[in-house]
DNA sequence: CGGAAACCTCACGGGGCGTCAGATTAGTCT
DNA sequence: AGACTAATCTGACGCCCCGTGAGGTTTCCG
């Protein structure tokens, strides 16, 4: 896509684009198997069959490559977030909630390692990572906040609730459950139960309706 | 505590206990200012005025020191979790919920850096860290699950909800909100609103009562 | 085919890691 | 106090990764 630049500012030719892509892919793969602290530039380079110096032509460090990957993953959230565009009040509301939770879990299952590092870096204060995270979660948060506000106007959600706070709380719950369900399932809860329960909490918080 | 051992298995004398403690404290302090990936054994040692080799007498690596710290922090959760021992159905229920959320946030504010690393390591699959996390969160989760189950028996919580799942969801929400509110507040939500809203969701999920 | 531009790598100084043999300190007994 | 012993600490080293800049190799284009 468009104007990705090398570290020295030059635009990338065809060969360079390819190398960069392979470096990104290798980084992604290593992230699956190693903790972030053990992802070495040398190893990324080795995996691509190139030299470490090449890596530094395209990224200042491993984090910067991860940032690009996180940015790419941000786009895949949109179709999930869209599930919030239909109002959840009616009959199919609960089913939409289930669907959202399930797909959110799957999104995380897909990008688990990436999300982990993105969140760590964001929590540690790195502004670039905060931005990607906000861009990603914002797609969901904003829609939930809007829905809550609407139901609040209709008198179904109590006035003491702040729509944006509620949205943040729901996204927090989703995120952590998505990241966590792996640790939970071996402990005697099924995924189905997790999805069903989470969906119901989500549905009620947004719509204010009893289930 | 009592029988803390050195890496070679020998029990620690008075001098050694002190050195170990100072190393732990230094690790904790460095964690406040550096991302975990930049906490160097050399620097911990320097801070204590000792040599890196000394560090390795007591801990296999930085993570192991962090693990001990996380373990210590686990005990401070108990008084917070106790807020769940009184039933939340009655009049003061909502106030108890606010109290819990507020204190949970404060607990995190206090141990932010530590919690972050604990969660990262646990999510990356390190069993020791999963265990501390479960021991910590379990204190809250188990109590919530129990409360939900009770209210479910009384017919206030729908039968499709799994008490343990709901508890996990609530703890997830709490954890993430606690870790996240820093990033949220500069974006135009007040802490009061966050606490109030989170408390209400928590209260309703546990008791099934309208607020 | 030849030259310029684009891309890649060699080779190196710097620094943290983790170990172990040996030095230093504290404790104990006479 | 002196001297012996166990406990504790550290100097010094080999290893490996980092990140850079000068110089080599490939690609592109006339």
Short mmCIF file of C-alpha atoms (C1' of nucleotides) in Angstrom, two decimals:
data_model
loop_
_atom_site.label_atom_id
_atom_site.label_comp_id
_atom_site.label_asym_id
_atom_site.label_seq_id
_atom_site.Cartn_x
_atom_site.Cartn_y
_atom_site.Cartn_z
CA UNK A 1 0.00 0.00 0.00
CA UNK A 2 1.07 3.50 -0.91
CA UNK A 3 4.01 5.28 0.60
CA UNK A 4 5.73 3.09 3.15
CA UNK A 5 9.20 4.44 3.65
CA UNK A 6 12.49 2.92 4.71
CA UNK A 7 14.11 4.12 7.91
CA UNK A 8 16.22 6.63 5.97
CA UNK A 9 13.15 8.09 4.31
CA UNK A 10 13.54 6.66 0.83
CA UNK A 11 10.40 5.20 -0.73
CA UNK A 12 10.41 1.46 -1.29
CA UNK A 13 10.80 -0.28 -4.60
CA UNK A 14 9.35 -3.64 -5.47
CA UNK A 15 12.12 -5.75 -4.01
CA UNK A 16 12.14 -3.75 -0.80
CA UNK A 17 8.37 -4.06 -0.36
CA UNK A 18 8.73 -7.79 -0.51
CA UNK A 19 11.55 -7.95 1.97
CA UNK A 20 9.65 -5.76 4.36
CA UNK A 21 6.59 -7.95 4.09
CA UNK A 22 8.60 -11.08 4.74
CA UNK A 23 10.15 -9.46 7.79
CA UNK A 24 6.69 -8.58 9.08
CA UNK A 25 5.42 -12.09 8.53
CA UNK A 26 8.44 -13.59 10.25
CA UNK A 27 7.95 -11.28 13.20
CA UNK A 28 4.33 -12.32 13.43
CA UNK A 29 5.26 -15.98 13.39
CA UNK A 30 7.94 -15.68 16.01
CA UNK A 31 5.47 -13.88 18.19
CA UNK A 32 3.29 -16.99 18.21
CA UNK A 33 5.96 -19.12 19.76
CA UNK A 34 8.12 -16.77 21.80
CA UNK A 35 7.31 -14.27 24.50
CA UNK A 36 7.85 -10.78 23.15
CA UNK A 37 10.99 -10.41 25.20
CA UNK A 38 12.54 -13.30 23.32
CA UNK A 39 11.81 -12.14 19.84
CA UNK A 40 15.30 -11.30 18.57
CA UNK A 41 16.02 -9.26 15.52
CA UNK A 42 18.67 -11.79 14.59
CA UNK A 43 16.12 -14.53 14.56
CA UNK A 44 13.60 -12.62 12.51
CA UNK A 45 16.34 -11.98 9.99
CA UNK A 46 17.50 -15.58 10.07
CA UNK A 47 13.94 -16.78 9.40
CA UNK A 48 13.74 -14.61 6.32
CA UNK A 49 17.19 -15.65 5.23
CA UNK A 50 18.58 -12.18 5.41
CA UNK A 51 20.93 -10.27 7.68
CA UNK A 52 20.02 -8.34 10.83
CA UNK A 53 21.19 -5.14 9.20
CA UNK A 54 18.43 -5.50 6.65
CA UNK A 55 15.82 -5.49 9.37
CA UNK A 56 17.05 -2.12 10.54
CA UNK A 57 16.50 -0.72 7.09
CA UNK A 58 12.78 -1.03 7.62
CA UNK A 59 12.14 -0.91 11.35
CA UNK A 60 13.80 0.87 14.22
CA UNK A 61 13.26 -2.18 16.41
CA UNK A 62 11.02 -5.20 16.88
CA UNK A 63 8.33 -3.07 18.45
CA UNK A 64 8.01 -0.98 15.36
CA UNK A 65 7.33 -4.06 13.28
CA UNK A 66 4.76 -5.19 15.81
CA UNK A 67 3.13 -1.78 15.62
CA UNK A 68 2.64 -2.18 11.89
CA UNK A 69 1.12 -5.63 12.43
CA UNK A 70 -1.21 -4.29 15.10
CA UNK A 71 -2.25 -1.60 12.71
CA UNK A 72 -3.11 -4.15 10.07
CA UNK A 73 -5.13 -6.15 12.58
CA UNK A 74 -7.09 -3.05 13.49
CA UNK A 75 -8.95 -3.25 10.21
CA UNK A 76 -10.29 -6.70 10.80
CA UNK A 77 -12.36 -5.42 13.68
CA UNK A 78 -14.75 -3.47 11.55
CA UNK A 79 -16.91 -6.38 10.42
CA UNK A 80 -17.23 -7.47 14.03
CA UNK A 81 -18.14 -3.99 15.20
CA UNK A 82 -20.79 -3.74 12.52
CA UNK A 83 -22.89 -6.23 14.45
CA UNK A 84 -23.73 -3.28 16.63
CA UNK A 85 -25.25 -1.28 13.82
CA UNK A 86 -28.59 -3.05 14.02
CA UNK A 87 -30.43 -2.11 17.22
CA UNK A 88 -30.42 -4.90 19.80
CA UNK A 89 -33.79 -4.18 21.32
CA UNK A 90 -35.87 -6.45 19.23
CA UNK A 91 -36.15 -10.16 19.08
CA UNK A 92 -32.75 -10.96 17.60
CA UNK A 93 -30.89 -8.72 20.02
CA UNK A 94 -29.61 -11.45 22.24
CA UNK A 95 -28.57 -13.50 19.29
CA UNK A 96 -26.60 -10.54 17.94
CA UNK A 97 -24.89 -10.24 21.30
CA UNK A 98 -23.88 -13.89 21.21
CA UNK A 99 -22.62 -13.40 17.73
CA UNK A 100 -20.54 -10.41 18.70
CA UNK A 101 -18.97 -12.14 21.67
CA UNK A 102 -18.23 -15.23 19.69
CA UNK A 103 -16.61 -13.29 16.90
CA UNK A 104 -14.68 -11.14 19.30
CA UNK A 105 -13.28 -14.26 20.91
CA UNK A 106 -12.34 -15.60 17.51
CA UNK A 107 -10.66 -12.37 16.56
CA UNK A 108 -8.53 -12.66 19.67
CA UNK A 109 -7.83 -16.32 19.12
CA UNK A 110 -6.49 -15.32 15.76
CA UNK A 111 -4.33 -12.45 16.94
CA UNK A 112 -3.71 -13.34 20.55
CA UNK A 113 0.04 -12.77 20.60
CA UNK A 114 -0.24 -9.49 18.75
CA UNK A 115 -2.98 -8.13 20.99
CA UNK A 116 -0.97 -9.04 24.04
CA UNK A 117 2.03 -7.05 22.97
CA UNK A 118 -0.07 -4.16 21.76
CA UNK A 119 -1.75 -3.95 25.12
CA UNK A 120 1.47 -4.27 27.04
CA UNK A 121 3.13 -1.49 25.10
CA UNK A 122 0.04 0.69 25.34
CA UNK A 123 -0.22 0.11 29.08
CA UNK A 124 3.45 0.89 29.48
CA UNK A 125 2.72 4.27 28.00
CA UNK A 126 3.89 4.01 24.42
CA UNK A 127 1.72 6.54 22.63
CA UNK A 128 1.91 4.88 19.23
CA UNK A 129 0.45 1.70 20.68
CA UNK A 130 -2.19 3.59 22.59
CA UNK A 131 -3.26 5.11 19.32
CA UNK A 132 -3.61 1.79 17.51
CA UNK A 133 -5.48 0.37 20.42
CA UNK A 134 -7.85 3.29 20.55
CA UNK A 135 -8.37 3.11 16.84
CA UNK A 136 -9.18 -0.58 17.18
CA UNK A 137 -11.32 -0.60 20.27
CA UNK A 138 -12.89 2.72 19.40
CA UNK A 139 -14.80 1.08 16.58
CA UNK A 140 -16.59 -1.06 19.13
CA UNK A 141 -16.68 1.38 22.01
CA UNK A 142 -18.24 4.20 20.05
CA UNK A 143 -21.01 2.02 18.74
CA UNK A 144 -21.82 0.62 22.15
CA UNK A 145 -21.80 4.09 23.69
CA UNK A 146 -24.22 5.27 21.04
CA UNK A 147 -26.54 2.33 21.63
CA UNK A 148 -26.49 2.81 25.38
CA UNK A 149 -27.23 6.50 25.00
CA UNK A 150 -30.20 5.70 22.83
CA UNK A 151 -31.66 3.22 25.28
CA UNK A 152 -31.00 5.65 28.05
CA UNK A 153 -33.05 8.32 26.27
CA UNK A 154 -35.82 5.75 25.98
CA UNK A 155 -35.70 5.34 29.74
CA UNK A 156 -34.52 1.73 29.75
CA UNK A 157 -31.03 2.45 31.05
CA UNK A 158 -30.79 4.34 34.35
CA UNK A 159 -29.57 7.93 34.14
CA UNK A 160 -26.69 7.38 36.53
CA UNK A 161 -24.94 5.30 33.89
CA UNK A 162 -22.52 7.16 31.61
CA UNK A 163 -22.87 5.69 28.13
CA UNK A 164 -19.20 5.99 27.30
CA UNK A 165 -18.15 4.48 30.62
CA UNK A 166 -20.51 1.60 30.12
CA UNK A 167 -19.10 1.07 26.66
CA UNK A 168 -15.57 1.10 28.02
CA UNK A 169 -16.57 -1.39 30.70
CA UNK A 170 -18.11 -3.72 28.14
CA UNK A 171 -15.12 -3.56 25.85
CA UNK A 172 -12.88 -4.18 28.84
CA UNK A 173 -14.90 -7.22 29.70
CA UNK A 174 -14.81 -8.48 26.14
CA UNK A 175 -11.09 -7.92 25.76
CA UNK A 176 -10.12 -9.59 28.95
CA UNK A 177 -12.52 -12.50 28.54
CA UNK A 178 -11.22 -13.01 25.03
CA UNK A 179 -7.68 -13.04 26.31
CA UNK A 180 -8.57 -15.12 29.30
CA UNK A 181 -10.92 -17.84 28.19
CA UNK A 182 -8.00 -20.12 27.41
CA UNK A 183 -7.00 -20.12 31.03
CA UNK A 184 -10.60 -20.60 32.14
CA UNK A 185 -11.74 -23.43 29.95
CA UNK A 186 -9.36 -26.05 31.35
CA UNK A 187 -10.77 -25.09 34.74
CA UNK A 188 -14.20 -26.45 34.06
CA UNK A 189 -16.15 -23.77 32.24
CA UNK A 190 -17.09 -24.38 28.66
CA UNK A 191 -16.66 -21.83 25.97
CA UNK A 192 -20.37 -21.95 25.29
CA UNK A 193 -21.15 -20.94 28.83
CA UNK A 194 -18.65 -18.13 28.70
CA UNK A 195 -20.08 -16.79 25.48
CA UNK A 196 -23.68 -17.09 26.62
CA UNK A 197 -23.06 -15.39 29.95
CA UNK A 198 -20.91 -12.63 28.53
CA UNK A 199 -23.45 -12.01 25.80
CA UNK A 200 -26.26 -11.65 28.30
CA UNK A 201 -24.35 -9.18 30.43
CA UNK A 202 -23.48 -7.23 27.33
CA UNK A 203 -27.02 -7.31 26.05
CA UNK A 204 -28.50 -6.14 29.29
CA UNK A 205 -25.97 -3.39 29.81
CA UNK A 206 -26.62 -1.99 26.36
CA UNK A 207 -30.36 -2.34 26.09
CA UNK A 208 -31.44 -2.29 29.73
CA UNK A 209 -33.87 -5.09 28.91
CA UNK A 210 -34.45 -8.16 31.02
CA UNK A 211 -33.61 -11.39 29.34
CA UNK B 1 7.69 -16.81 54.02
CA UNK B 2 10.03 -18.50 56.54
CA UNK B 3 12.15 -20.91 54.54
CA UNK B 4 13.16 -18.86 51.54
CA UNK B 5 16.09 -20.54 49.92
CA UNK B 6 18.97 -19.34 47.82
CA UNK B 7 19.24 -20.62 44.28
CA UNK B 8 21.61 -23.38 45.40
CA UNK B 9 19.15 -24.55 48.04
CA UNK B 10 20.85 -23.27 51.15
CA UNK B 11 18.59 -21.49 53.67
CA UNK B 12 19.21 -17.78 54.12
CA UNK B 13 20.91 -16.19 57.09
CA UNK B 14 20.22 -12.71 58.36
CA UNK B 15 22.52 -10.87 56.00
CA UNK B 16 21.23 -12.78 53.02
CA UNK B 17 17.59 -12.07 53.89
CA UNK B 18 18.37 -8.40 53.86
CA UNK B 19 20.18 -8.48 50.56
CA UNK B 20 17.35 -10.40 48.99
CA UNK B 21 14.81 -7.92 50.28
CA UNK B 22 16.77 -4.98 48.94
CA UNK B 23 17.01 -6.68 45.56
CA UNK B 24 13.25 -7.19 45.54
CA UNK B 25 12.61 -3.57 46.43
CA UNK B 26 14.99 -2.34 43.77
CA UNK B 27 13.28 -4.53 41.19
CA UNK B 28 9.93 -3.13 42.20
CA UNK B 29 11.18 0.42 41.88
CA UNK B 30 12.75 -0.09 38.49
CA UNK B 31 9.51 -1.58 37.32
CA UNK B 32 7.78 1.73 37.99
CA UNK B 33 9.97 3.63 35.59
CA UNK B 34 11.04 1.09 32.97
CA UNK B 35 9.10 -1.24 30.77
CA UNK B 36 9.72 -4.81 31.88
CA UNK B 37 11.91 -5.45 28.89
CA UNK B 38 14.30 -2.76 30.08
CA UNK B 39 14.69 -3.93 33.63
CA UNK B 40 18.30 -5.15 33.65
CA UNK B 41 19.79 -7.34 36.30
CA UNK B 42 22.87 -5.11 36.20
CA UNK B 43 20.78 -2.12 37.06
CA UNK B 44 18.93 -3.79 39.90
CA UNK B 45 22.30 -4.77 41.32
CA UNK B 46 23.72 -1.29 40.81
CA UNK B 47 20.76 0.23 42.62
CA UNK B 48 21.41 -1.98 45.61
CA UNK B 49 25.12 -1.33 45.45
CA UNK B 50 25.98 -4.93 44.85
CA UNK B 51 27.20 -7.02 41.96
CA UNK B 52 25.07 -8.76 39.35
CA UNK B 53 26.40 -12.10 40.51
CA UNK B 54 24.73 -11.53 43.85
CA UNK B 55 21.36 -11.21 42.20
CA UNK B 56 21.75 -14.65 40.70
CA UNK B 57 22.28 -16.09 44.15
CA UNK B 58 18.65 -15.37 44.93
CA UNK B 59 16.75 -15.33 41.65
CA UNK B 60 17.13 -17.20 38.43
CA UNK B 61 16.21 -14.06 36.50
CA UNK B 62 14.26 -10.82 36.78
CA UNK B 63 10.98 -12.63 36.26
CA UNK B 64 11.53 -14.74 39.30
CA UNK B 65 11.93 -11.65 41.44
CA UNK B 66 8.77 -10.22 39.93
CA UNK B 67 6.98 -13.44 40.71
CA UNK B 68 7.83 -13.06 44.39
CA UNK B 69 6.59 -9.48 44.34
CA UNK B 70 3.35 -10.52 42.65
CA UNK B 71 2.91 -13.14 45.29
CA UNK B 72 3.28 -10.58 48.02
CA UNK B 73 0.75 -8.32 46.32
CA UNK B 74 -1.72 -11.19 46.19
CA UNK B 75 -2.32 -10.89 49.91
CA UNK B 76 -3.43 -7.31 49.75
CA UNK B 77 -6.49 -8.34 47.77
CA UNK B 78 -8.18 -10.08 50.63
CA UNK B 79 -9.53 -6.99 52.38
CA UNK B 80 -10.96 -5.80 49.07
CA UNK B 81 -12.56 -9.16 48.34
CA UNK B 82 -14.14 -9.19 51.78
CA UNK B 83 -16.51 -6.47 50.62
CA UNK B 84 -18.33 -9.32 48.93
CA UNK B 85 -18.98 -11.20 52.12
CA UNK B 86 -22.02 -9.11 53.04
CA UNK B 87 -24.91 -9.80 50.66
CA UNK B 88 -25.51 -6.98 48.19
CA UNK B 89 -29.25 -7.34 47.93
CA UNK B 90 -30.28 -4.89 50.56
CA UNK B 91 -30.12 -1.19 50.75
CA UNK B 92 -26.34 -0.75 50.95
CA UNK B 93 -25.64 -3.12 48.08
CA UNK B 94 -24.96 -0.49 45.49
CA UNK B 95 -22.75 1.39 47.89
CA UNK B 96 -20.75 -1.77 48.54
CA UNK B 97 -20.33 -2.17 44.82
CA UNK B 98 -19.00 1.36 44.48
CA UNK B 99 -16.66 0.68 47.33
CA UNK B 100 -15.36 -2.47 45.77
CA UNK B 101 -14.75 -0.85 42.40
CA UNK B 102 -13.06 2.12 43.98
CA UNK B 103 -10.76 -0.02 46.07
CA UNK B 104 -10.01 -2.30 43.19
CA UNK B 105 -8.95 0.68 41.14
CA UNK B 106 -6.76 1.87 43.99
CA UNK B 107 -5.19 -1.53 44.36
CA UNK B 108 -4.24 -1.38 40.72
CA UNK B 109 -3.03 2.18 40.93
CA UNK B 110 -0.71 0.99 43.66
CA UNK B 111 0.61 -2.06 41.84
CA UNK B 112 0.05 -1.16 38.22
CA UNK B 113 3.48 -2.10 36.92
CA UNK B 114 3.53 -5.36 38.78
CA UNK B 115 0.07 -6.41 37.66
CA UNK B 116 0.99 -5.65 34.09
CA UNK B 117 3.97 -7.95 34.11
CA UNK B 118 2.13 -10.63 36.00
CA UNK B 119 -0.61 -10.60 33.42
CA UNK B 120 1.77 -10.58 30.50
CA UNK B 121 3.72 -13.55 31.81
CA UNK B 122 0.53 -15.41 32.68
CA UNK B 123 -0.93 -14.74 29.24
CA UNK B 124 2.28 -15.86 27.62
CA UNK B 125 1.75 -19.18 29.32
CA UNK B 126 4.10 -19.11 32.29
CA UNK B 127 2.42 -21.44 34.74
CA UNK B 128 3.94 -19.86 37.86
CA UNK B 129 2.40 -16.54 36.92
CA UNK B 130 -0.92 -18.12 36.08
CA UNK B 131 -0.95 -19.60 39.52
CA UNK B 132 -0.33 -16.29 41.31
CA UNK B 133 -2.93 -14.64 39.17
CA UNK B 134 -5.48 -17.30 39.92
CA UNK B 135 -4.68 -17.15 43.57
CA UNK B 136 -5.17 -13.39 43.49
CA UNK B 137 -8.24 -13.10 41.30
CA UNK B 138 -9.73 -16.26 42.72
CA UNK B 139 -10.40 -14.50 45.99
CA UNK B 140 -12.74 -12.15 44.16
CA UNK B 141 -14.05 -14.52 41.53
CA UNK B 142 -15.09 -17.22 43.96
CA UNK B 143 -17.03 -14.81 46.10
CA UNK B 144 -18.81 -13.27 43.15
CA UNK B 145 -19.66 -16.68 41.75
CA UNK B 146 -21.14 -17.69 45.08
CA UNK B 147 -23.22 -14.52 45.29
CA UNK B 148 -24.51 -14.94 41.75
CA UNK B 149 -25.43 -18.54 42.42
CA UNK B 150 -27.40 -17.51 45.47
CA UNK B 151 -29.33 -14.84 43.62
CA UNK B 152 -29.92 -17.29 40.83
CA UNK B 153 -31.47 -19.76 43.24
CA UNK B 154 -33.73 -16.94 44.41
CA UNK B 155 -34.86 -16.47 40.83
CA UNK B 156 -33.41 -13.00 40.35
CA UNK B 157 -30.65 -14.03 37.95
CA UNK B 158 -31.73 -15.86 34.80
CA UNK B 159 -30.88 -19.58 34.67
CA UNK B 160 -28.95 -19.25 31.41
CA UNK B 161 -26.20 -17.42 33.26
CA UNK B 162 -23.35 -19.53 34.60
CA UNK B 163 -22.33 -18.10 37.97
CA UNK B 164 -18.65 -18.78 37.50
CA UNK B 165 -18.66 -17.32 34.00
CA UNK B 166 -20.41 -14.22 35.22
CA UNK B 167 -17.86 -13.89 37.98
CA UNK B 168 -15.03 -14.24 35.51
CA UNK B 169 -16.63 -11.63 33.30
CA UNK B 170 -16.97 -9.20 36.18
CA UNK B 171 -13.42 -9.70 37.31
CA UNK B 172 -12.28 -9.23 33.73
CA UNK B 173 -14.16 -5.98 33.56
CA UNK B 174 -12.73 -4.82 36.84
CA UNK B 175 -9.19 -5.75 35.94
CA UNK B 176 -9.21 -4.12 32.59
CA UNK B 177 -11.01 -1.01 33.75
CA UNK B 178 -8.55 -0.67 36.59
CA UNK B 179 -5.69 -0.98 34.19
CA UNK B 180 -7.33 1.23 31.63
CA UNK B 181 -8.88 4.15 33.43
CA UNK B 182 -5.66 6.12 33.13
CA UNK B 183 -5.97 6.09 29.40
CA UNK B 184 -9.66 6.91 29.57
CA UNK B 185 -9.68 9.83 31.95
CA UNK B 186 -7.70 12.22 29.78
CA UNK B 187 -10.27 11.46 27.09
CA UNK B 188 -13.11 13.14 28.91
CA UNK B 189 -14.58 10.62 31.29
CA UNK B 190 -14.19 11.26 34.98
CA UNK B 191 -13.10 8.65 37.41
CA UNK B 192 -16.33 9.11 39.34
CA UNK B 193 -18.38 8.25 36.27
CA UNK B 194 -16.25 5.20 35.58
CA UNK B 195 -16.63 3.95 39.12
CA UNK B 196 -20.35 4.62 39.27
CA UNK B 197 -21.07 2.94 35.97
CA UNK B 198 -18.84 -0.04 36.62
CA UNK B 199 -20.36 -0.47 40.06
CA UNK B 200 -23.86 -0.51 38.66
CA UNK B 201 -23.06 -3.11 36.06
CA UNK B 202 -21.37 -5.20 38.70
CA UNK B 203 -24.23 -4.80 41.11
CA UNK B 204 -26.84 -5.77 38.60
CA UNK B 205 -24.92 -8.74 37.31
CA UNK B 206 -24.48 -10.12 40.79
CA UNK B 207 -27.86 -9.41 42.29
CA UNK B 208 -30.11 -9.30 39.27
CA UNK B 209 -31.82 -6.29 40.79
CA UNK B 210 -32.81 -3.17 38.94
CA UNK B 211 -31.11 -0.07 40.18
"C1'" DC C 1 25.96 -3.57 -22.17
"C1'" DG C 2 27.21 -0.15 -18.76
"C1'" DG C 3 26.30 2.90 -15.15
"C1'" DA C 4 23.37 4.62 -11.40
"C1'" DA C 5 20.24 3.63 -7.96
"C1'" DA C 6 18.43 0.48 -4.86
"C1'" DC C 7 19.17 -2.90 -1.77
"C1'" DC C 8 21.78 -5.85 1.17
"C1'" DT C 9 25.63 -7.51 4.29
"C1'" DC C 10 30.22 -7.71 6.66
"C1'" DA C 11 32.40 -6.62 10.42
"C1'" DC C 12 32.78 -4.34 14.55
"C1'" DG C 13 32.34 -1.78 19.25
"C1'" DG C 14 29.24 -1.84 23.02
"C1'" DG C 15 26.82 -3.98 26.64
"C1'" DG C 16 23.99 -7.22 29.21
"C1'" DC C 17 23.81 -12.33 30.49
"C1'" DG C 18 24.91 -16.00 33.64
"C1'" DT C 19 28.79 -18.73 35.89
"C1'" DC C 20 32.41 -20.15 39.02
"C1'" DA C 21 36.53 -19.87 41.45
"C1'" DG C 22 38.24 -17.34 44.84
"C1'" DA C 23 38.01 -13.24 48.11
"C1'" DT C 24 35.62 -11.17 51.97
"C1'" DT C 25 32.76 -11.00 56.01
"C1'" DA C 26 30.19 -12.81 60.03
"C1'" DG C 27 29.75 -16.19 63.55
"C1'" DT C 28 31.55 -19.29 66.97
"C1'" DC C 29 34.51 -21.50 70.11
"C1'" DT C 30 38.41 -21.42 73.16
"C1'" DA D 1 41.39 -11.49 71.38
"C1'" DG D 2 42.56 -15.02 67.80
"C1'" DA D 3 41.62 -18.34 64.63
"C1'" DC D 4 38.81 -21.47 62.30
"C1'" DT D 5 34.50 -22.29 59.50
"C1'" DA D 6 30.53 -21.31 57.10
"C1'" DA D 7 28.02 -17.83 54.81
"C1'" DT D 8 27.98 -14.36 51.53
"C1'" DC D 9 29.73 -11.61 47.90
"C1'" DT D 10 32.37 -10.40 43.57
"C1'" DG D 11 35.92 -10.20 39.63
"C1'" DA D 12 36.47 -11.74 35.49
"C1'" DC D 13 35.21 -14.20 31.58
"C1'" DG D 14 32.91 -16.25 27.27
"C1'" DC D 15 28.67 -15.80 24.99
"C1'" DC D 16 25.33 -13.61 22.26
"C1'" DC D 17 22.54 -9.83 20.76
"C1'" DC D 18 22.32 -4.87 19.52
"C1'" DG D 19 22.67 -1.26 16.06
"C1'" DT D 20 25.72 1.11 12.62
"C1'" DG D 21 28.37 2.56 8.63
"C1'" DA D 22 31.24 1.50 4.86
"C1'" DG D 23 31.35 -1.13 1.10
"C1'" DG D 24 29.57 -5.02 -1.79
"C1'" DT D 25 25.80 -6.94 -4.87
"C1'" DT D 26 21.62 -6.81 -7.51
"C1'" DT D 27 18.22 -4.51 -10.26
"C1'" DC D 28 16.72 -1.20 -13.39
"C1'" DC D 29 16.94 1.52 -17.35
"C1'" DG D 30 18.67 3.90 -21.22
#
